[in-house]
Tab-separated table of C-alpha atoms in Angstrom:
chain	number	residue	atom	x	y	z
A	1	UNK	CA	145.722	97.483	97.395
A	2	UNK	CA	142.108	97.596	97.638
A	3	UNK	CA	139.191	99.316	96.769
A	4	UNK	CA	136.734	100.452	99.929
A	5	UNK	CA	133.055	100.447	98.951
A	6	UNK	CA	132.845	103.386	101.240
A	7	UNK	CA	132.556	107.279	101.076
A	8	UNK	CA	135.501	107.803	103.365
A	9	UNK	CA	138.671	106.138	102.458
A	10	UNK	CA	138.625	104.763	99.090
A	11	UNK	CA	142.226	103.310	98.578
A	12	UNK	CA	143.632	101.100	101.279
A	13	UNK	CA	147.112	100.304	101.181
A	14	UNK	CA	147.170	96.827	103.128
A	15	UNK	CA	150.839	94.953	104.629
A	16	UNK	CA	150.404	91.435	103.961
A	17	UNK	CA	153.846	90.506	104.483
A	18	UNK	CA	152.650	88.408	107.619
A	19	UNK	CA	149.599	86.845	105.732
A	20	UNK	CA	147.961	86.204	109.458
A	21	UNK	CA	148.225	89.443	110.560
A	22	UNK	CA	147.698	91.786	107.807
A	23	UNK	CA	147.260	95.490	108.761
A	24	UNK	CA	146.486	98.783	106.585
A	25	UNK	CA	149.429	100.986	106.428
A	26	UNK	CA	147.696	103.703	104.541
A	27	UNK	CA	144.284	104.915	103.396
A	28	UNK	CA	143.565	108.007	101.307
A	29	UNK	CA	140.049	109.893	100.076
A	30	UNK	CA	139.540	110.542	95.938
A	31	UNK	CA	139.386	114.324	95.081
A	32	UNK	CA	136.729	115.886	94.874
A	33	UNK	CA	136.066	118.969	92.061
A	34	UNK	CA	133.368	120.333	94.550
A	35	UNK	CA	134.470	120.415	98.095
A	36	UNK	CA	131.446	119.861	99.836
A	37	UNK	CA	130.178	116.762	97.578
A	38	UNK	CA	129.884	113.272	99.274
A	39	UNK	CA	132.692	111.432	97.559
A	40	UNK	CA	131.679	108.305	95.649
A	41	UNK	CA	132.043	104.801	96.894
A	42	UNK	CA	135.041	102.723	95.079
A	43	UNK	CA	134.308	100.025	92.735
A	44	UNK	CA	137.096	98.522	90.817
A	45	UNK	CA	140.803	98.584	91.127
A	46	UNK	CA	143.883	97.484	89.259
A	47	UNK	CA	147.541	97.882	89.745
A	48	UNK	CA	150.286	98.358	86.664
A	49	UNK	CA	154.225	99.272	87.190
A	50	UNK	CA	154.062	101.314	90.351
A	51	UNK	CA	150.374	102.694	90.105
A	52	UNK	CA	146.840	101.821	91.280
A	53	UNK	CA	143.828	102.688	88.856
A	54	UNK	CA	141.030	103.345	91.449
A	55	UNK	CA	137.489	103.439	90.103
A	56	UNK	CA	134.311	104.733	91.996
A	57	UNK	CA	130.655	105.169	91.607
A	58	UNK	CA	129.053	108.047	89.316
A	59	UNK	CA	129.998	110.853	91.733
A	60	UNK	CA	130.689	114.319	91.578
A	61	UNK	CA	134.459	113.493	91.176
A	62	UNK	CA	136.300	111.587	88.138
A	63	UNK	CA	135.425	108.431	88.205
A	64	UNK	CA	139.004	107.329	87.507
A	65	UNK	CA	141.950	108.205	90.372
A	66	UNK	CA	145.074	106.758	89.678
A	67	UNK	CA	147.887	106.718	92.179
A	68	UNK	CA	151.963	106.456	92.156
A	69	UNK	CA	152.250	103.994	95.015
A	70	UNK	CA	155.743	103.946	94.472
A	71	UNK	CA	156.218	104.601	98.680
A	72	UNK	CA	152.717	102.668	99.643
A	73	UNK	CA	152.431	104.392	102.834
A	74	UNK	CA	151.855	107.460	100.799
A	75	UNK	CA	149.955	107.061	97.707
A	76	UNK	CA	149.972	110.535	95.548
A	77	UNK	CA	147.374	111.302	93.303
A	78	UNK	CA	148.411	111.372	89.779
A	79	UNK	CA	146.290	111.044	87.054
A	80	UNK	CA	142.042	111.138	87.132
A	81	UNK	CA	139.527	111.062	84.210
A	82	UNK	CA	135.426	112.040	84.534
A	83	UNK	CA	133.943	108.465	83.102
A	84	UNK	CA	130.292	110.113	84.085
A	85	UNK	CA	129.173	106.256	84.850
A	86	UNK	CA	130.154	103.605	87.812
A	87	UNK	CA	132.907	101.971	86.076
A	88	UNK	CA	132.470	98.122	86.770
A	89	UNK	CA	135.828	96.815	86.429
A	90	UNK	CA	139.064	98.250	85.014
A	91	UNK	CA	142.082	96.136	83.624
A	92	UNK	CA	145.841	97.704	82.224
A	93	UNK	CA	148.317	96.150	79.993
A	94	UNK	CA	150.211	97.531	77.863
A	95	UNK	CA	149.971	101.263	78.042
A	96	UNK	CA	146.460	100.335	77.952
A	97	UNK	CA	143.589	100.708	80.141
A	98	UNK	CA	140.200	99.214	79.816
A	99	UNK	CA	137.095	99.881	81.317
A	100	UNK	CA	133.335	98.422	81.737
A	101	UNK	CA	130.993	100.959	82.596
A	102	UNK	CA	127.230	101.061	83.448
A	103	UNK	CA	127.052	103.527	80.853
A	104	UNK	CA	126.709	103.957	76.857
A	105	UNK	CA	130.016	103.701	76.435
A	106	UNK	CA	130.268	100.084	77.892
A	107	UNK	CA	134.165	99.697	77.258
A	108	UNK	CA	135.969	102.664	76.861
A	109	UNK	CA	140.035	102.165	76.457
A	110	UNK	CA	142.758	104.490	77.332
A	111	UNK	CA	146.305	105.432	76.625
A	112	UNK	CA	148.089	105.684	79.543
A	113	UNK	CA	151.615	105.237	78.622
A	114	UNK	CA	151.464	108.448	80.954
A	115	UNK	CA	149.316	107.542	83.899
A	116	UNK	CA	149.283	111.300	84.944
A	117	UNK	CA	147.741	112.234	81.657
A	118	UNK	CA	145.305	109.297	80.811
A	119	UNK	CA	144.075	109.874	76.901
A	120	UNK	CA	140.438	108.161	75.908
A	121	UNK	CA	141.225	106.124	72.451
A	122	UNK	CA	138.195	104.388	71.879
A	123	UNK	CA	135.093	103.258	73.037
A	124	UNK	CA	132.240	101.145	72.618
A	125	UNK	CA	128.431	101.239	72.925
A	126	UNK	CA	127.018	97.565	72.062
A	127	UNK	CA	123.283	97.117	71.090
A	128	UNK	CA	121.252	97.174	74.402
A	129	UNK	CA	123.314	99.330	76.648
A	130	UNK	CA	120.029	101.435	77.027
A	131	UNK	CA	119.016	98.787	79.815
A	132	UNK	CA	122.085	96.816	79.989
A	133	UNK	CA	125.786	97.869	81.862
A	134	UNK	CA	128.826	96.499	81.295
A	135	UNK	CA	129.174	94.187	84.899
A	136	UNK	CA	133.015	91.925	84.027
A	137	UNK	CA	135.576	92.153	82.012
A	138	UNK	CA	139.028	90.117	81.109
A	139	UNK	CA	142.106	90.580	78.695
A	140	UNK	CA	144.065	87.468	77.481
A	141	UNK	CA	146.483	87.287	74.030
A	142	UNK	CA	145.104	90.381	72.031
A	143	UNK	CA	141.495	89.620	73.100
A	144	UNK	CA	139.164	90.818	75.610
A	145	UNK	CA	135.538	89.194	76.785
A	146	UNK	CA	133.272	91.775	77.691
A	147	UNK	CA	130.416	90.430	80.083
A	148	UNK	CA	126.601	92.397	80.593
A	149	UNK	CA	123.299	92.198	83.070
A	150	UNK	CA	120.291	91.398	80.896
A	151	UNK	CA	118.604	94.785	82.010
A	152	UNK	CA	115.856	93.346	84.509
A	153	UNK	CA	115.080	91.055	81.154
A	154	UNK	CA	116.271	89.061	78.499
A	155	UNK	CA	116.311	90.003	75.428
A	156	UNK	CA	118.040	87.742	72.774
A	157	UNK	CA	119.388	90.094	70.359
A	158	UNK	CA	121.484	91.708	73.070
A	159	UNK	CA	123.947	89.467	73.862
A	160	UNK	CA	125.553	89.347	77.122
A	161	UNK	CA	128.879	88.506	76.142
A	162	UNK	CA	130.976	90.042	73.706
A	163	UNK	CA	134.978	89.166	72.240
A	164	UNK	CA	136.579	91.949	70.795
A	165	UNK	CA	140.163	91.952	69.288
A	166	UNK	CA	142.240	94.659	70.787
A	167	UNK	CA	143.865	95.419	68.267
A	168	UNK	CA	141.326	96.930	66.310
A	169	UNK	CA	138.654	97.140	68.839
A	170	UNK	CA	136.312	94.749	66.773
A	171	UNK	CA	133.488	92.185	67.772
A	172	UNK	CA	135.101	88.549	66.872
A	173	UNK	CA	132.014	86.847	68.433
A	174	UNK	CA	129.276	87.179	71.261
A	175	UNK	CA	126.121	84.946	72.549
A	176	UNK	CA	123.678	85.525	74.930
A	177	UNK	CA	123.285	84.575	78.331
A	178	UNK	CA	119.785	85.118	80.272
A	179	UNK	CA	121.837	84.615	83.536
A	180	UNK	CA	123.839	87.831	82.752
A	181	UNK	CA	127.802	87.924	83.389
A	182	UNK	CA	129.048	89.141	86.456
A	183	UNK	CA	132.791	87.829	86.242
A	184	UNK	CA	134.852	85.977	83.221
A	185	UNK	CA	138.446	84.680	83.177
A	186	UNK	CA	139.061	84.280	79.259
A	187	UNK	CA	141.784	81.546	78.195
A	188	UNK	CA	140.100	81.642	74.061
A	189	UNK	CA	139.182	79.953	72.769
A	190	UNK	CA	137.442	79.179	75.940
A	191	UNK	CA	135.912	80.922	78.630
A	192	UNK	CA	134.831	80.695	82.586
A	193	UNK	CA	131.599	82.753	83.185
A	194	UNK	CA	129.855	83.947	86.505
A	195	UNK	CA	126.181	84.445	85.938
A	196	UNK	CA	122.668	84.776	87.621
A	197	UNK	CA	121.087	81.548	86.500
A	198	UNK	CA	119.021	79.753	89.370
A	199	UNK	CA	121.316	76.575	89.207
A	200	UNK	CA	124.736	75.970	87.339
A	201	UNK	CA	126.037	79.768	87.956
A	202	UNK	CA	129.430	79.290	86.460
A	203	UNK	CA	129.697	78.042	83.639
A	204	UNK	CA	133.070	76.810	80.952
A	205	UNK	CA	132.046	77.356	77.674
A	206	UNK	CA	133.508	78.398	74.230
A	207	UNK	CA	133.311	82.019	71.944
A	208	UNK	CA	129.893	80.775	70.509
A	209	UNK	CA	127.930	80.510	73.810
A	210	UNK	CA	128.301	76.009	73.830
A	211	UNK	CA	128.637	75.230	77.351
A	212	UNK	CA	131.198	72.107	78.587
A	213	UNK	CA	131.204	71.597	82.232
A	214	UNK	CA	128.638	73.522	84.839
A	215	UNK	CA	129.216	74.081	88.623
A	216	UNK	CA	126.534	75.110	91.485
A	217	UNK	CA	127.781	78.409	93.300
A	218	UNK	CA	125.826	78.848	96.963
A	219	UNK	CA	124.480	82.231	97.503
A	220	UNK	CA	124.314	85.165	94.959
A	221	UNK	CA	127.461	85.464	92.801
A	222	UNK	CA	129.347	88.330	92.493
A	223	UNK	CA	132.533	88.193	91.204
A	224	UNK	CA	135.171	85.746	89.876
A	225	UNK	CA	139.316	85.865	89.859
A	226	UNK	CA	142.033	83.289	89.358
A	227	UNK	CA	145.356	82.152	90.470
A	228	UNK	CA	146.697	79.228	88.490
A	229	UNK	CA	144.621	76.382	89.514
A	230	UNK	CA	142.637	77.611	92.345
A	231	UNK	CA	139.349	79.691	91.287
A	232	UNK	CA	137.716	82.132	93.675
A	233	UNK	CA	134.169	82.988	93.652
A	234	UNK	CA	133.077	86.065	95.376
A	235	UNK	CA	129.456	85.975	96.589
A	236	UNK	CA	127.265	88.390	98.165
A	237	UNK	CA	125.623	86.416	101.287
A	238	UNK	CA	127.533	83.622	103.017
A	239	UNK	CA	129.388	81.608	101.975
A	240	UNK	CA	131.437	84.634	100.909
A	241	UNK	CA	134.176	83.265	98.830
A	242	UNK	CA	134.050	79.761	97.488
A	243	UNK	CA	137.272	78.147	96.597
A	244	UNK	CA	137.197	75.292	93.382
A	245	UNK	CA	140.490	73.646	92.514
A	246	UNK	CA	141.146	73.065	88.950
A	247	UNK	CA	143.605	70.778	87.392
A	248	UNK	CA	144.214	70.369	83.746
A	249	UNK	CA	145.820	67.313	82.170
């Protein structure tokens, strides 16, 4: 499943049972509440027990679509939700859905036990989301890392990351980082980071902001996933994905 950053077809459905040959079996277009508004391009996406939770730009549409993919080749619309921001990044687990937004409310977190009726529980507005947007976001053991953009500047006493407790939705711990944070995979007590800095873009540190081991990323970094030891790096000039392998003893 993945998200288009295009107007026309935001949700592609894409066969990769031959992994050398993958095709797209389906694509579909987000509703739109006024028929002749320009639909929004997608920006985040996340699948959960049978449906996809697409997220767009600010648009004249909800910025949250989610789908029953339950038969892929046609996706039906089942659930949406007006975010009124560009949601960044969107993860579910456990009846619960979590969203960074460019917005005030820079994580807002829903019930959606029913994914046809999505219910807004909470949400946050840190100090300095006046300049700053919520850019990454990960979930890991009852705790999720929330990472910002420094607003065009740094300013010290608005930190770029944040750990809250899900459970109660309360800060644990943040720092700041003048690179900004544009992707995290959280393993707490420590925590891979994806940032702006000139040199040493990603960066393995712990909940206070103390930094272990530093790697160069080429070209402007974008955004950063996982799967077990391999780390991806998405960046937005070439080379487009970088690949580092990561072993643990």
């Amino acid at each position: 499943f993945a998200a288009n950053e295009s107007s026309i077809n935001q949700l592609q459905v894409i066969d990769i049972h031959d992994r050398s040959h993958p095709s797209i079996i389906s694509q579909v277009k987000v509703p739109l509440d006024i028929a002749s508004s320009t639909r929004p391009n997608a920006s985040a996406i996340f699948y959960d027990k049978g449906f996809v939770y697409l997220d767009t730009e600010k648009g004249d549409s909800p910025e949250l679509t989610i789908w029953d993919v339950a038969d892929p080749v046609h996706p039906i619309p089942a659930g949406t939700y007006e975010i009124g921001n560009k949601v960044e990044k969107i993860i579910v687990a456990s009846n619960r859905a979590y969203i960074a937004s460019s917005g005030a409310n820079q994580i807002m977190v829903f019930d959606v036990s029913d994914p046809t009726h999505p219910i807004l529980v909470t949400t946050l507005s840190p100090p300095g989301w006046q300049t700053q947007s919520g850019q990454a976001l990960d979930l890991f053991e009852g705790e999720i890392a929330l990472g910002r953009n420094t607003g065009g500047f740094n300013n010290v006493t608005n930190p770029e990351f944040i750990l809250y407790d899900t459970s109660s939705i309360t800060k644990e711990s943040s720092f700041d980082e003048p690179g900004g944070i544009y992707g995290i995979i959280a393993r707490p007590p420590y925590f891979l980071v994806l940032t702006h800095r000139v040199t040493s873009q990603l960066r393995y540190l712990n909940k206070s902001g103390t930094t272990s081991a530093a790697y160069n990323i080429p070209g402007i970094p974008a955004a950063l996933s996982c799967d077990w030891g391999n780390i991806y790096v998405a960046s937005n000039n070439n080379p487009s994905i970088t690949l580092i392998k990561y072993f643990h003893e």
